[in-house]
Amino acid sequence: MNEVIAVGALTDIGMRRTTNQDAFLAERGVYVVCDGMGGETGGERASAIAVEEFARLAAAGERTRAAIDAAVQRAQRRARALGGELGGIAGTTISGIVLPQWDAGTDPHGAQPDAHMPGLVIDDWDATQPGAALDDSTLTGEWQAARGGWAAPCYVVNIGDSRTYHMERADSAVMAWDARTFTQLTHDHSSRQEAIDAGMGEAESGRRIARNVITRCIGAPHGTHADVFVAPAHGRFIMCSDGCHGELEDATIASIAAAHNDAAGAARALVQASLDAGGSDNVTVVVVDMPADRAALGARGEDDEDLGDVHGLDDATVQT
């Protein structure tokens, strides 16, 4: 039996912005969302820098904790220098997952690069433009791979207030996904979240603190570091900028995601719902569905753990 990873990704400028400072990467087992900030072009360029550095990580195939940290610090140096050039701060969030193994391959689709896990072949790739309501770029794809082609765990990476969520498959012939299992894996680096952590109620923090005041970003003048931890690579992962989770309650995100069996449909529906709810910011969603027969392996690991440490693997096992 073959294993399939399905990916749907979509970004939209929103209803009120004049530029799209969001960006995403969805290739070679690296799936991240970035939300830039910093003037007319600073945020757009900063998010592009983060995507470029994680694309280097994807192309190299090396998926250790050290390699992820190195990609973050390369992006940090470049974004900080950009801020100095522009006379301010050019920053970006980043949130998503990194699979630990991936064999480099060639891109048979030109503008949409791809690579192969062991035994991987492209199956039903599509790159299309969205409808009128979604006037920015879209990327959807589905990959088919032989069983056991990659290590079961993955890394979750986060800086800022973009988010990575997770949900399990449903034990049902009607619904493929179980909204009751919807979980936020990442922890926001924001003033609002810090107030909640200190004991302020969510409703009060929402009234008193703007949602977009973040406390950590790539490009920060005094440096940055990412939350990186291990999670089982099964079920559905949903990565989004605050243009999605700032417009929609978690329960709404969960119900919309669960109502769409395919990753591309879920991504499109979440972006459209964010626009319908006001579309006050750029909105980006990446949905990654792991193989249906990939068994659950338990809860997330501790922060800063390496797959080699947690699972008794050496670096030769978790990089290519």
CSV table of C-alpha atoms in Angstrom, one decimal:
chain,number,residue,atom,x,y,z
A,1,MET,CA,0.0,0.0,0.0
A,2,ASN,CA,1.3,3.5,-0.9
A,3,GLU,CA,1.4,6.5,1.4
A,4,VAL,CA,0.3,9.9,0.2
A,5,ILE,CA,1.1,13.3,1.5
A,6,ALA,CA,-1.4,15.9,0.2
A,7,VAL,CA,-0.8,19.6,0.4
A,8,GLY,CA,-3.0,22.7,-0.3
A,9,ALA,CA,-1.7,26.2,0.1
A,10,LEU,CA,-3.2,29.6,-0.7
A,11,THR,CA,-2.4,33.2,0.0
A,12,ASP,CA,-4.6,36.3,-0.5
A,13,ILE,CA,-4.0,40.0,-0.2
A,14,GLY,CA,-7.2,40.4,1.8
A,15,MET,CA,-9.9,43.1,1.6
A,16,ARG,CA,-8.1,46.1,3.0
A,17,ARG,CA,-4.4,45.8,2.3
A,18,THR,CA,-2.6,47.2,-0.8
A,19,THR,CA,0.3,44.7,-0.7
A,20,ASN,CA,0.6,41.1,0.4
A,21,GLN,CA,3.3,40.7,3.0
A,22,ASP,CA,2.5,37.1,3.7
A,23,ALA,CA,4.5,34.3,2.0
A,24,PHE,CA,4.6,30.5,2.2
A,25,LEU,CA,6.8,27.6,1.3
A,26,ALA,CA,5.4,24.1,0.5
A,27,GLU,CA,8.0,21.9,-1.0
A,28,ARG,CA,10.3,19.0,-0.3
A,29,GLY,CA,8.8,18.3,3.1
A,30,VAL,CA,9.1,21.9,4.4
A,31,TYR,CA,5.8,23.6,4.9
A,32,VAL,CA,5.8,27.1,6.5
A,33,VAL,CA,3.8,30.3,6.6
A,34,CYS,CA,5.4,33.7,7.1
A,35,ASP,CA,3.7,37.1,7.9
A,36,GLY,CA,5.9,40.1,7.2
A,37,MET,CA,5.9,43.5,8.8
A,38,GLY,CA,7.7,46.7,8.2
A,39,GLY,CA,6.5,49.6,6.0
A,40,GLU,CA,5.7,49.6,2.4
A,41,THR,CA,8.1,46.9,1.2
A,42,GLY,CA,10.0,45.8,4.4
A,43,GLY,CA,7.5,43.1,5.5
A,44,GLU,CA,7.1,41.7,2.0
A,45,ARG,CA,10.9,41.4,1.6
A,46,ALA,CA,11.4,40.0,5.1
A,47,SER,CA,8.9,37.2,4.6
A,48,ALA,CA,10.4,36.4,1.2
A,49,ILE,CA,13.9,36.2,2.9
A,50,ALA,CA,12.5,33.7,5.4
A,51,VAL,CA,11.0,31.6,2.6
A,52,GLU,CA,14.3,31.7,0.7
A,53,GLU,CA,16.3,30.5,3.6
A,54,PHE,CA,13.9,27.6,4.4
A,55,ALA,CA,13.9,26.8,0.7
A,56,ARG,CA,17.7,26.4,1.0
A,57,LEU,CA,17.0,24.0,3.9
A,58,ALA,CA,14.6,22.1,1.7
A,59,ALA,CA,17.0,21.9,-1.2
A,60,ALA,CA,19.9,20.7,1.0
A,61,GLY,CA,17.8,17.9,2.5
A,62,GLU,CA,19.5,18.3,5.9
A,63,ARG,CA,16.7,18.2,8.5
A,64,THR,CA,18.4,18.4,11.9
A,65,ARG,CA,17.6,20.8,14.7
A,66,ALA,CA,20.9,22.6,14.0
A,67,ALA,CA,20.1,23.0,10.3
A,68,ILE,CA,16.7,24.6,11.2
A,69,ASP,CA,18.3,26.9,13.6
A,70,ALA,CA,20.9,27.9,11.0
A,71,ALA,CA,18.2,28.7,8.5
A,72,VAL,CA,16.5,30.9,11.1
A,73,GLN,CA,19.7,32.8,11.9
A,74,ARG,CA,20.5,33.3,8.2
A,75,ALA,CA,17.1,34.9,7.8
A,76,GLN,CA,17.5,36.9,11.0
A,77,ARG,CA,20.8,38.4,9.7
A,78,ARG,CA,19.4,39.3,6.3
A,79,ALA,CA,16.1,40.7,7.7
A,80,ARG,CA,17.9,42.8,10.3
A,81,ALA,CA,20.2,44.2,7.7
A,82,LEU,CA,17.2,45.0,5.5
A,83,GLY,CA,15.6,46.9,8.4
A,84,GLY,CA,18.8,48.9,8.8
A,85,GLU,CA,18.8,49.7,5.1
A,86,LEU,CA,15.2,50.8,5.3
A,87,GLY,CA,15.6,52.8,8.5
A,88,GLY,CA,13.3,50.7,10.6
A,89,ILE,CA,12.4,47.1,11.4
A,90,ALA,CA,11.8,44.6,8.6
A,91,GLY,CA,10.5,41.5,10.3
A,92,THR,CA,8.5,38.3,9.8
A,93,THR,CA,6.8,35.5,11.6
A,94,ILE,CA,7.3,31.9,10.6
A,95,SER,CA,5.3,28.8,11.6
A,96,GLY,CA,5.1,25.3,10.2
A,97,ILE,CA,6.6,21.8,10.0
A,98,VAL,CA,9.8,20.2,8.6
A,99,LEU,CA,10.0,16.6,7.8
A,100,PRO,CA,13.4,15.1,8.8
A,101,GLN,CA,14.1,13.1,5.6
A,102,TRP,CA,13.8,14.0,1.9
A,103,ASP,CA,15.8,12.9,-1.1
A,104,ALA,CA,16.6,15.7,-3.5
A,105,GLY,CA,15.1,15.4,-6.9
A,106,THR,CA,14.4,17.5,-10.0
A,107,ASP,CA,11.4,19.7,-10.7
A,108,PRO,CA,9.2,18.4,-13.4
A,109,HIS,CA,6.8,21.4,-13.1
A,110,GLY,CA,9.0,24.4,-13.7
A,111,ALA,CA,7.6,27.2,-11.6
A,112,GLN,CA,6.5,25.0,-8.7
A,113,PRO,CA,9.6,23.2,-7.5
A,114,ASP,CA,9.4,19.8,-5.9
A,115,ALA,CA,11.6,17.0,-4.7
A,116,HIS,CA,11.2,13.3,-3.8
A,117,MET,CA,11.2,11.2,-0.7
A,118,PRO,CA,12.6,7.7,-1.2
A,119,GLY,CA,10.3,6.0,-3.7
A,120,LEU,CA,8.3,9.2,-4.4
A,121,VAL,CA,6.5,9.9,-7.6
A,122,ILE,CA,4.4,12.9,-8.5
A,123,ASP,CA,0.7,12.1,-8.5
A,124,ASP,CA,-2.0,14.6,-9.7
A,125,TRP,CA,0.0,17.8,-9.2
A,126,ASP,CA,-2.1,21.0,-9.9
A,127,ALA,CA,-1.1,24.6,-10.0
A,128,THR,CA,-4.0,26.9,-10.7
A,129,GLN,CA,-5.2,30.4,-10.2
A,130,PRO,CA,-8.1,30.9,-7.7
A,131,GLY,CA,-11.4,32.4,-8.4
A,132,ALA,CA,-12.3,36.1,-8.4
A,133,ALA,CA,-12.6,36.3,-4.6
A,134,LEU,CA,-9.2,34.8,-4.2
A,135,ASP,CA,-7.1,37.0,-6.4
A,136,ASP,CA,-3.6,35.9,-5.3
A,137,SER,CA,-1.5,32.8,-5.9
A,138,THR,CA,-2.5,29.3,-5.0
A,139,LEU,CA,-0.6,26.0,-4.9
A,140,THR,CA,-2.0,22.6,-4.4
A,141,GLY,CA,-0.3,19.2,-4.7
A,142,GLU,CA,-0.5,15.6,-3.9
A,143,TRP,CA,2.5,13.3,-3.6
A,144,GLN,CA,2.6,9.5,-3.5
A,145,ALA,CA,5.4,7.6,-1.7
A,146,ALA,CA,6.3,4.1,-0.7
A,147,ARG,CA,5.6,3.0,2.8
A,148,GLY,CA,8.3,3.8,5.3
A,149,GLY,CA,9.9,6.5,3.0
A,150,TRP,CA,10.5,9.0,5.8
A,151,ALA,CA,10.9,9.1,9.6
A,152,ALA,CA,7.5,9.3,11.4
A,153,PRO,CA,8.2,12.4,13.6
A,154,CYS,CA,8.6,15.9,12.3
A,155,TYR,CA,9.8,19.2,13.6
A,156,VAL,CA,7.4,22.1,14.4
A,157,VAL,CA,8.9,25.5,14.0
A,158,ASN,CA,7.5,28.8,15.3
A,159,ILE,CA,8.4,32.5,15.7
A,160,GLY,CA,5.7,35.2,16.2
A,161,ASP,CA,2.0,34.8,16.0
A,162,SER,CA,1.4,32.7,12.9
A,163,ARG,CA,0.1,29.3,14.0
A,164,THR,CA,0.4,25.6,13.4
A,165,TYR,CA,-2.6,23.5,14.3
A,166,HIS,CA,-3.3,19.8,14.1
A,167,MET,CA,-6.3,17.5,13.9
A,168,GLU,CA,-6.8,13.7,13.6
A,169,ARG,CA,-8.6,11.7,11.1
A,170,ALA,CA,-12.2,10.8,12.0
A,171,ASP,CA,-13.3,7.2,12.7
A,172,SER,CA,-16.3,7.8,10.4
A,173,ALA,CA,-17.5,7.0,6.9
A,174,VAL,CA,-19.0,10.4,6.6
A,175,MET,CA,-16.3,12.8,7.8
A,176,ALA,CA,-12.6,12.3,7.1
A,177,TRP,CA,-11.4,14.7,9.9
A,178,ASP,CA,-12.4,15.0,13.6
A,179,ALA,CA,-12.9,18.6,14.6
A,180,ARG,CA,-12.9,17.5,18.3
A,181,THR,CA,-9.2,16.7,18.0
A,182,PHE,CA,-8.3,20.2,16.8
A,183,THR,CA,-5.3,21.5,18.7
A,184,GLN,CA,-3.0,24.6,18.5
A,185,LEU,CA,0.5,23.2,18.6
A,186,THR,CA,2.4,26.5,18.7
A,187,HIS,CA,2.4,29.2,21.3
A,188,ASP,CA,2.0,32.8,20.1
A,189,HIS,CA,4.8,35.2,20.8
A,190,SER,CA,2.6,38.2,21.3
A,191,SER,CA,1.7,40.8,24.0
A,192,ARG,CA,-1.8,39.4,24.1
A,193,GLN,CA,-0.6,35.9,24.7
A,194,GLU,CA,1.8,37.1,27.4
A,195,ALA,CA,-1.1,38.8,29.2
A,196,ILE,CA,-3.1,35.6,29.0
A,197,ASP,CA,-0.2,33.6,30.3
A,198,ALA,CA,0.0,36.0,33.2
A,199,GLY,CA,-3.6,35.4,34.1
A,200,MET,CA,-5.7,37.8,32.1
A,201,GLY,CA,-8.8,36.4,30.5
A,202,GLU,CA,-8.9,35.9,26.8
A,203,ALA,CA,-11.9,38.2,26.4
A,204,GLU,CA,-10.3,41.0,28.4
A,205,SER,CA,-7.0,40.6,26.6
A,206,GLY,CA,-8.8,40.9,23.3
A,207,ARG,CA,-10.4,44.2,24.4
A,208,ARG,CA,-7.2,45.7,25.8
A,209,ILE,CA,-4.4,44.5,23.7
A,210,ALA,CA,-4.1,44.7,19.9
A,211,ARG,CA,-3.7,41.3,18.3
A,212,ASN,CA,-0.8,42.2,16.1
A,213,VAL,CA,1.7,43.3,18.8
A,214,ILE,CA,4.3,40.5,18.6
A,215,THR,CA,7.2,39.9,21.0
A,216,ARG,CA,9.4,37.8,18.8
A,217,CYS,CA,10.1,37.9,15.0
A,218,ILE,CA,12.8,37.2,12.4
A,219,GLY,CA,14.5,40.6,11.9
A,220,ALA,CA,14.2,41.8,15.5
A,221,PRO,CA,17.1,44.2,16.4
A,222,HIS,CA,18.2,42.3,19.4
A,223,GLY,CA,18.1,38.8,17.8
A,224,THR,CA,15.6,36.0,17.8
A,225,HIS,CA,15.3,32.3,18.2
A,226,ALA,CA,12.6,29.8,17.2
A,227,ASP,CA,10.5,27.4,19.2
A,228,VAL,CA,11.4,24.0,17.7
A,229,PHE,CA,10.0,20.8,18.9
A,230,VAL,CA,9.1,17.3,17.8
A,231,ALA,CA,5.6,16.1,16.9
A,232,PRO,CA,4.3,12.9,15.3
A,233,ALA,CA,3.9,13.3,11.5
A,234,HIS,CA,0.3,12.0,11.2
A,235,GLY,CA,-3.1,13.5,10.7
A,236,ARG,CA,-3.7,17.0,9.3
A,237,PHE,CA,-1.5,20.1,9.9
A,238,ILE,CA,-2.9,23.5,9.4
A,239,MET,CA,-0.5,26.5,9.2
A,240,CYS,CA,-1.9,30.0,8.9
A,241,SER,CA,-1.1,33.7,9.4
A,242,ASP,CA,-3.1,35.9,11.8
A,243,GLY,CA,-5.2,37.0,8.8
A,244,CYS,CA,-7.0,33.7,9.3
A,245,HIS,CA,-6.9,33.0,13.0
A,246,GLY,CA,-7.5,36.7,13.8
A,247,GLU,CA,-10.7,36.6,11.8
A,248,LEU,CA,-12.0,33.2,12.8
A,249,GLU,CA,-12.4,31.5,16.1
A,250,ASP,CA,-10.5,28.2,16.6
A,251,ALA,CA,-13.8,26.4,16.7
A,252,THR,CA,-14.7,27.8,13.3
A,253,ILE,CA,-11.3,26.9,11.8
A,254,ALA,CA,-11.7,23.4,13.1
A,255,SER,CA,-15.2,22.9,11.7
A,256,ILE,CA,-14.3,24.3,8.3
A,257,ALA,CA,-11.1,22.2,8.1
A,258,ALA,CA,-13.0,19.1,9.2
A,259,ALA,CA,-15.7,19.6,6.6
A,260,HIS,CA,-13.3,19.4,3.7
A,261,ASN,CA,-11.7,16.0,3.1
A,262,ASP,CA,-9.0,17.2,0.8
A,263,ALA,CA,-6.1,19.6,1.7
A,264,ALA,CA,-6.6,22.0,-1.2
A,265,GLY,CA,-10.4,22.3,-0.4
A,266,ALA,CA,-9.7,23.0,3.2
A,267,ALA,CA,-7.1,25.7,2.5
A,268,ARG,CA,-9.4,27.4,0.0
A,269,ALA,CA,-12.4,27.3,2.4
A,270,LEU,CA,-10.4,28.7,5.3
A,271,VAL,CA,-9.1,31.6,3.2
A,272,GLN,CA,-12.5,32.4,1.8
A,273,ALA,CA,-14.0,32.3,5.3
A,274,SER,CA,-11.4,34.7,6.5
A,275,LEU,CA,-12.3,37.1,3.7
A,276,ASP,CA,-16.0,36.8,4.4
A,277,ALA,CA,-15.3,37.6,8.1
A,278,GLY,CA,-13.7,40.9,7.1
A,279,GLY,CA,-10.4,40.2,5.4
A,280,SER,CA,-8.7,42.9,7.4
A,281,ASP,CA,-5.2,41.5,6.8
A,282,ASN,CA,-3.4,39.3,4.3
A,283,VAL,CA,-4.4,35.7,4.8
A,284,THR,CA,-2.3,32.6,4.1
A,285,VAL,CA,-3.2,29.0,4.8
A,286,VAL,CA,-1.1,25.8,4.2
A,287,VAL,CA,-2.8,22.4,4.9
A,288,VAL,CA,-0.7,19.2,4.9
A,289,ASP,CA,-2.4,15.8,5.2
A,290,MET,CA,-0.2,13.0,6.2
A,291,PRO,CA,-0.8,9.4,5.0
A,292,ALA,CA,-4.0,7.8,6.2
A,293,ASP,CA,-2.3,4.7,7.6
A,294,ARG,CA,0.4,6.7,9.5
A,295,ALA,CA,-0.3,5.7,13.1
A,296,ALA,CA,-0.5,8.3,15.9
A,297,LEU,CA,2.7,8.3,18.0
A,298,GLY,CA,1.7,10.5,21.0
A,299,ALA,CA,2.0,14.1,22.0
A,300,ARG,CA,4.5,16.7,21.0
A,301,GLY,CA,8.0,16.5,22.3
A,302,GLU,CA,9.8,18.9,24.4
A,303,ASP,CA,11.1,22.2,23.1
A,304,ASP,CA,14.6,22.1,21.7
A,305,GLU,CA,14.7,18.3,21.3
A,306,ASP,CA,16.4,16.8,18.3
A,307,LEU,CA,14.9,13.9,16.5
A,308,GLY,CA,18.2,12.1,16.9
A,309,ASP,CA,18.0,12.6,20.7
A,310,VAL,CA,14.3,11.7,21.1
A,311,HIS,CA,14.1,8.7,18.9
A,312,GLY,CA,17.6,7.1,19.2
A,313,LEU,CA,18.5,8.1,15.7
A,314,ASP,CA,21.9,9.5,14.6
A,315,ASP,CA,22.2,12.4,12.2
A,316,ALA,CA,22.7,10.0,9.2
A,317,THR,CA,19.2,8.7,9.8
A,318,VAL,CA,17.5,12.1,9.8
A,319,GLN,CA,19.2,13.9,7.0
A,320,THR,CA,20.0,13.2,3.4
